[in-house]
JSON list of C-alpha atoms in Angstrom, two decimals:
[
{"chain": "A", "resi": 1, "resn": "MET", "atom": "CA", "xyz": [-107.78, 2.77, -125.17]},
{"chain": "A", "resi": 2, "resn": "ALA", "atom": "CA", "xyz": [-104.43, 2.18, -123.41]},
{"chain": "A", "resi": 3, "resn": "MET", "atom": "CA", "xyz": [-105.04, 0.78, -119.96]},
{"chain": "A", "resi": 4, "resn": "LYS", "atom": "CA", "xyz": [-102.71, 0.97, -116.97]},
{"chain": "A", "resi": 5, "resn": "ILE", "atom": "CA", "xyz": [-102.81, -0.62, -113.56]},
{"chain": "A", "resi": 6, "resn": "ARG", "atom": "CA", "xyz": [-101.28, 2.02, -111.34]},
{"chain": "A", "resi": 7, "resn": "LEU", "atom": "CA", "xyz": [-101.29, 3.72, -107.96]},
{"chain": "A", "resi": 8, "resn": "ALA", "atom": "CA", "xyz": [-103.56, 6.67, -107.19]},
{"chain": "A", "resi": 9, "resn": "ARG", "atom": "CA", "xyz": [-102.33, 8.66, -104.19]},
{"chain": "A", "resi": 10, "resn": "GLY", "atom": "CA", "xyz": [-104.53, 9.48, -101.28]},
{"chain": "A", "resi": 11, "resn": "GLY", "atom": "CA", "xyz": [-103.88, 10.40, -97.68]},
{"chain": "A", "resi": 12, "resn": "SER", "atom": "CA", "xyz": [-102.63, 13.64, -96.21]},
{"chain": "A", "resi": 13, "resn": "LYS", "atom": "CA", "xyz": [-99.27, 15.33, -96.47]},
{"chain": "A", "resi": 14, "resn": "LYS", "atom": "CA", "xyz": [-96.40, 12.98, -95.49]},
{"chain": "A", "resi": 15, "resn": "ARG", "atom": "CA", "xyz": [-98.94, 10.19, -94.80]},
{"chain": "A", "resi": 16, "resn": "PRO", "atom": "CA", "xyz": [-99.35, 8.48, -98.19]},
{"chain": "A", "resi": 17, "resn": "HIS", "atom": "CA", "xyz": [-102.00, 5.89, -98.88]},
{"chain": "A", "resi": 18, "resn": "TYR", "atom": "CA", "xyz": [-102.47, 4.50, -102.37]},
{"chain": "A", "resi": 19, "resn": "ALA", "atom": "CA", "xyz": [-105.31, 2.85, -104.26]},
{"chain": "A", "resi": 20, "resn": "ILE", "atom": "CA", "xyz": [-104.39, 0.30, -106.92]},
{"chain": "A", "resi": 21, "resn": "VAL", "atom": "CA", "xyz": [-106.59, 1.22, -109.88]},
{"chain": "A", "resi": 22, "resn": "ALA", "atom": "CA", "xyz": [-107.21, 0.29, -113.48]},
{"chain": "A", "resi": 23, "resn": "ALA", "atom": "CA", "xyz": [-107.28, 3.53, -115.46]},
{"chain": "A", "resi": 24, "resn": "ASP", "atom": "CA", "xyz": [-106.96, 4.96, -118.93]},
{"chain": "A", "resi": 25, "resn": "SER", "atom": "CA", "xyz": [-103.30, 5.97, -119.35]},
{"chain": "A", "resi": 26, "resn": "ARG", "atom": "CA", "xyz": [-104.33, 9.45, -120.51]},
{"chain": "A", "resi": 27, "resn": "MET", "atom": "CA", "xyz": [-106.06, 10.28, -117.22]},
{"chain": "A", "resi": 28, "resn": "PRO", "atom": "CA", "xyz": [-104.20, 12.07, -114.37]},
{"chain": "A", "resi": 29, "resn": "ARG", "atom": "CA", "xyz": [-102.58, 10.05, -111.59]},
{"chain": "A", "resi": 30, "resn": "ASP", "atom": "CA", "xyz": [-105.25, 10.82, -109.00]},
{"chain": "A", "resi": 31, "resn": "GLY", "atom": "CA", "xyz": [-107.98, 11.44, -111.56]},
{"chain": "A", "resi": 32, "resn": "ARG", "atom": "CA", "xyz": [-110.65, 9.32, -113.14]},
{"chain": "A", "resi": 33, "resn": "PHE", "atom": "CA", "xyz": [-110.23, 5.56, -113.06]},
{"chain": "A", "resi": 34, "resn": "ILE", "atom": "CA", "xyz": [-112.32, 2.64, -114.23]},
{"chain": "A", "resi": 35, "resn": "GLU", "atom": "CA", "xyz": [-112.03, 0.27, -111.29]},
{"chain": "A", "resi": 36, "resn": "LYS", "atom": "CA", "xyz": [-110.40, 0.17, -107.87]},
{"chain": "A", "resi": 37, "resn": "LEU", "atom": "CA", "xyz": [-108.47, -3.09, -107.55]},
{"chain": "A", "resi": 38, "resn": "GLY", "atom": "CA", "xyz": [-106.92, -2.75, -104.10]},
{"chain": "A", "resi": 39, "resn": "VAL", "atom": "CA", "xyz": [-105.01, -0.60, -101.63]},
{"chain": "A", "resi": 40, "resn": "TYR", "atom": "CA", "xyz": [-101.34, -0.12, -100.72]},
{"chain": "A", "resi": 41, "resn": "ASN", "atom": "CA", "xyz": [-100.16, 1.46, -97.47]},
{"chain": "A", "resi": 42, "resn": "PRO", "atom": "CA", "xyz": [-96.37, 2.02, -97.56]},
{"chain": "A", "resi": 43, "resn": "LEU", "atom": "CA", "xyz": [-96.30, 3.19, -93.93]},
{"chain": "A", "resi": 44, "resn": "LEU", "atom": "CA", "xyz": [-96.96, -0.34, -92.63]},
{"chain": "A", "resi": 45, "resn": "ALA", "atom": "CA", "xyz": [-94.18, -2.87, -92.06]},
{"chain": "A", "resi": 46, "resn": "LYS", "atom": "CA", "xyz": [-93.12, -4.85, -95.11]},
{"chain": "A", "resi": 47, "resn": "ASP", "atom": "CA", "xyz": [-94.23, -8.13, -93.55]},
{"chain": "A", "resi": 48, "resn": "SER", "atom": "CA", "xyz": [-97.68, -6.78, -92.59]},
{"chain": "A", "resi": 49, "resn": "GLU", "atom": "CA", "xyz": [-100.69, -8.40, -94.25]},
{"chain": "A", "resi": 50, "resn": "ASP", "atom": "CA", "xyz": [-102.47, -5.04, -94.47]},
{"chain": "A", "resi": 51, "resn": "ARG", "atom": "CA", "xyz": [-99.67, -3.35, -96.43]},
{"chain": "A", "resi": 52, "resn": "VAL", "atom": "CA", "xyz": [-101.04, -4.54, -99.80]},
{"chain": "A", "resi": 53, "resn": "LYS", "atom": "CA", "xyz": [-104.59, -5.75, -100.34]},
{"chain": "A", "resi": 54, "resn": "MET", "atom": "CA", "xyz": [-105.87, -6.43, -103.83]},
{"chain": "A", "resi": 55, "resn": "ASP", "atom": "CA", "xyz": [-108.50, -8.38, -105.70]},
{"chain": "A", "resi": 56, "resn": "ALA", "atom": "CA", "xyz": [-106.24, -10.84, -107.54]},
{"chain": "A", "resi": 57, "resn": "GLU", "atom": "CA", "xyz": [-109.08, -12.05, -109.75]},
{"chain": "A", "resi": 58, "resn": "ARG", "atom": "CA", "xyz": [-109.83, -8.56, -111.09]},
{"chain": "A", "resi": 59, "resn": "VAL", "atom": "CA", "xyz": [-106.13, -7.78, -111.54]},
{"chain": "A", "resi": 60, "resn": "ALA", "atom": "CA", "xyz": [-105.74, -10.95, -113.61]},
{"chain": "A", "resi": 61, "resn": "TYR", "atom": "CA", "xyz": [-108.81, -9.90, -115.64]},
{"chain": "A", "resi": 62, "resn": "TRP", "atom": "CA", "xyz": [-107.30, -6.51, -116.49]},
{"chain": "A", "resi": 63, "resn": "LEU", "atom": "CA", "xyz": [-103.90, -8.02, -117.27]},
{"chain": "A", "resi": 64, "resn": "GLY", "atom": "CA", "xyz": [-105.68, -10.43, -119.60]},
{"chain": "A", "resi": 65, "resn": "HIS", "atom": "CA", "xyz": [-107.31, -7.49, -121.36]},
{"chain": "A", "resi": 66, "resn": "GLY", "atom": "CA", "xyz": [-103.94, -5.83, -122.04]},
{"chain": "A", "resi": 67, "resn": "ALA", "atom": "CA", "xyz": [-103.56, -3.47, -119.10]},
{"chain": "A", "resi": 68, "resn": "GLN", "atom": "CA", "xyz": [-99.92, -2.65, -118.39]},
{"chain": "A", "resi": 69, "resn": "PRO", "atom": "CA", "xyz": [-98.84, -2.36, -114.74]},
{"chain": "A", "resi": 70, "resn": "THR", "atom": "CA", "xyz": [-96.50, 0.45, -113.74]},
{"chain": "A", "resi": 71, "resn": "ASP", "atom": "CA", "xyz": [-93.09, -0.48, -112.30]},
{"chain": "A", "resi": 72, "resn": "ARG", "atom": "CA", "xyz": [-94.18, -0.25, -108.66]},
{"chain": "A", "resi": 73, "resn": "VAL", "atom": "CA", "xyz": [-97.44, -2.12, -109.25]},
{"chain": "A", "resi": 74, "resn": "ALA", "atom": "CA", "xyz": [-95.54, -4.81, -111.18]},
{"chain": "A", "resi": 75, "resn": "ARG", "atom": "CA", "xyz": [-93.33, -5.32, -108.12]},
{"chain": "A", "resi": 76, "resn": "LEU", "atom": "CA", "xyz": [-96.40, -5.60, -105.89]},
{"chain": "A", "resi": 77, "resn": "LEU", "atom": "CA", "xyz": [-97.93, -8.14, -108.28]},
{"chain": "A", "resi": 78, "resn": "GLU", "atom": "CA", "xyz": [-94.70, -10.16, -108.33]},
{"chain": "A", "resi": 79, "resn": "ALA", "atom": "CA", "xyz": [-94.62, -10.21, -104.53]},
{"chain": "A", "resi": 80, "resn": "ALA", "atom": "CA", "xyz": [-98.24, -11.41, -104.49]},
{"chain": "A", "resi": 81, "resn": "GLY", "atom": "CA", "xyz": [-97.47, -14.14, -107.04]},
{"chain": "A", "resi": 82, "resn": "ILE", "atom": "CA", "xyz": [-99.91, -12.80, -109.64]},
{"chain": "A", "resi": 83, "resn": "LYS", "atom": "CA", "xyz": [-97.24, -11.89, -112.18]},
{"chain": "A", "resi": 84, "resn": "GLU", "atom": "CA", "xyz": [-94.03, -13.77, -112.93]},
{"chain": "A", "resi": 85, "resn": "LYS", "atom": "CA", "xyz": [-90.81, -12.08, -111.83]},
{"chain": "A", "resi": 86, "resn": "THR", "atom": "CA", "xyz": [-88.79, -10.21, -114.41]},
{"chain": "A", "resi": 87, "resn": "GLU", "atom": "CA", "xyz": [-85.10, -9.53, -114.04]},
{"chain": "A", "resi": 88, "resn": "ARG", "atom": "CA", "xyz": [-84.23, -5.86, -113.82]},
{"chain": "A", "resi": 89, "resn": "ASN", "atom": "CA", "xyz": [-80.81, -4.63, -114.75]},
{"chain": "A", "resi": 90, "resn": "ASN", "atom": "CA", "xyz": [-79.61, -1.06, -114.83]},
{"chain": "A", "resi": 91, "resn": "PRO", "atom": "CA", "xyz": [-75.82, -1.19, -115.23]},
{"chain": "A", "resi": 92, "resn": "LYS", "atom": "CA", "xyz": [-75.52, 2.58, -115.67]},
{"chain": "A", "resi": 93, "resn": "LYS", "atom": "CA", "xyz": [-77.06, 3.15, -112.23]},
{"chain": "A", "resi": 94, "resn": "GLY", "atom": "CA", "xyz": [-74.20, 1.36, -110.47]},
{"chain": "A", "resi": 95, "resn": "ALA", "atom": "CA", "xyz": [-71.42, 2.95, -112.50]},
{"chain": "A", "resi": 96, "resn": "PRO", "atom": "CA", "xyz": [-69.41, 5.68, -110.77]},
{"chain": "A", "resi": 97, "resn": "GLY", "atom": "CA", "xyz": [-70.09, 9.27, -111.81]},
{"chain": "A", "resi": 98, "resn": "LYS", "atom": "CA", "xyz": [-67.75, 11.76, -113.46]},
{"chain": "A", "resi": 99, "resn": "LYS", "atom": "CA", "xyz": [-66.33, 13.11, -110.19]},
{"chain": "A", "resi": 100, "resn": "ALA", "atom": "CA", "xyz": [-65.75, 9.64, -108.74]},
{"chain": "A", "resi": 101, "resn": "LYS", "atom": "CA", "xyz": [-63.92, 8.55, -111.90]},
{"chain": "A", "resi": 102, "resn": "GLU", "atom": "CA", "xyz": [-61.62, 11.58, -111.63]},
{"chain": "A", "resi": 103, "resn": "LEU", "atom": "CA", "xyz": [-60.85, 10.76, -107.99]},
{"chain": "A", "resi": 104, "resn": "LEU", "atom": "CA", "xyz": [-60.08, 7.13, -108.88]},
{"chain": "A", "resi": 105, "resn": "GLU", "atom": "CA", "xyz": [-57.71, 8.25, -111.65]},
{"chain": "A", "resi": 106, "resn": "LYS", "atom": "CA", "xyz": [-55.87, 10.60, -109.26]},
{"chain": "A", "resi": 107, "resn": "LYS", "atom": "CA", "xyz": [-55.61, 7.85, -106.65]},
{"chain": "A", "resi": 108, "resn": "ALA", "atom": "CA", "xyz": [-54.26, 5.37, -109.22]},
{"chain": "A", "resi": 109, "resn": "ALA", "atom": "CA", "xyz": [-51.70, 7.93, -110.40]},
{"chain": "A", "resi": 110, "resn": "LYS", "atom": "CA", "xyz": [-50.53, 8.56, -106.81]},
{"chain": "A", "resi": 111, "resn": "GLU", "atom": "CA", "xyz": [-50.23, 4.81, -106.14]},
{"chain": "A", "resi": 112, "resn": "ALA", "atom": "CA", "xyz": [-48.24, 4.32, -109.36]},
{"chain": "A", "resi": 113, "resn": "ALA", "atom": "CA", "xyz": [-45.90, 7.17, -108.39]},
{"chain": "A", "resi": 114, "resn": "ALA", "atom": "CA", "xyz": [-45.45, 5.73, -104.89]},
{"chain": "A", "resi": 115, "resn": "ALA", "atom": "CA", "xyz": [-44.69, 2.26, -106.29]},
{"chain": "A", "resi": 116, "resn": "GLU", "atom": "CA", "xyz": [-42.19, 3.76, -108.71]},
{"chain": "A", "resi": 117, "resn": "ALA", "atom": "CA", "xyz": [-40.49, 5.70, -105.91]},
{"chain": "A", "resi": 118, "resn": "ALA", "atom": "CA", "xyz": [-40.31, 2.59, -103.73]},
{"chain": "A", "resi": 119, "resn": "ALA", "atom": "CA", "xyz": [-38.82, 0.54, -106.57]},
{"chain": "A", "resi": 120, "resn": "ALA", "atom": "CA", "xyz": [-36.15, 3.13, -107.46]},
{"chain": "A", "resi": 121, "resn": "PRO", "atom": "CA", "xyz": [-34.23, 3.07, -104.12]},
{"chain": "A", "resi": 122, "resn": "ALA", "atom": "CA", "xyz": [-34.36, -0.74, -104.04]},
{"chain": "A", "resi": 123, "resn": "GLU", "atom": "CA", "xyz": [-32.70, -0.90, -107.48]},
{"chain": "A", "resi": 124, "resn": "ALA", "atom": "CA", "xyz": [-30.02, 1.69, -106.64]},
{"chain": "A", "resi": 125, "resn": "PRO", "atom": "CA", "xyz": [-28.15, -0.35, -103.93]},
{"chain": "A", "resi": 126, "resn": "ALA", "atom": "CA", "xyz": [-28.27, -3.45, -106.10]},
{"chain": "A", "resi": 127, "resn": "GLU", "atom": "CA", "xyz": [-26.62, -1.55, -108.98]},
{"chain": "A", "resi": 128, "resn": "GLU", "atom": "CA", "xyz": [-23.91, -0.14, -106.66]},
{"chain": "A", "resi": 129, "resn": "ALA", "atom": "CA", "xyz": [-23.10, -3.63, -105.32]},
{"chain": "A", "resi": 130, "resn": "SER", "atom": "CA", "xyz": [-22.71, -5.04, -108.81]},
{"chain": "A", "resi": 131, "resn": "ALA", "atom": "CA", "xyz": [-20.49, -2.14, -109.90]},
{"chain": "A", "resi": 132, "resn": "GLU", "atom": "CA", "xyz": [-17.91, -2.83, -107.16]}
]
């Protein structure tokens, strides 16, 4: 059985409140779970003690038994010091899109043309002076 430590959403519309649960990965997000490990309230300030509350001992137990935390839960565990930090890198996310690349190419072409035009008149008087 593939186990996950994940968030189960509760709360009303536009007022989310999450339970941190250990569940079978085949179960629905808000469906059946095996054990409730804590709560997460994203509406509270980031420095608030009540924002994330979890039973660290039980989380460590489930991690020891092969449960895989989801991305968001992994970040919560890293902040709590239960799990060691992993470096995340998504270089494609920061790369400019197709439209932005086209705009950059147009801008570079305009700048090259402007530099060429500025260099041409400066060369012309120098050539005339040397011809005399």
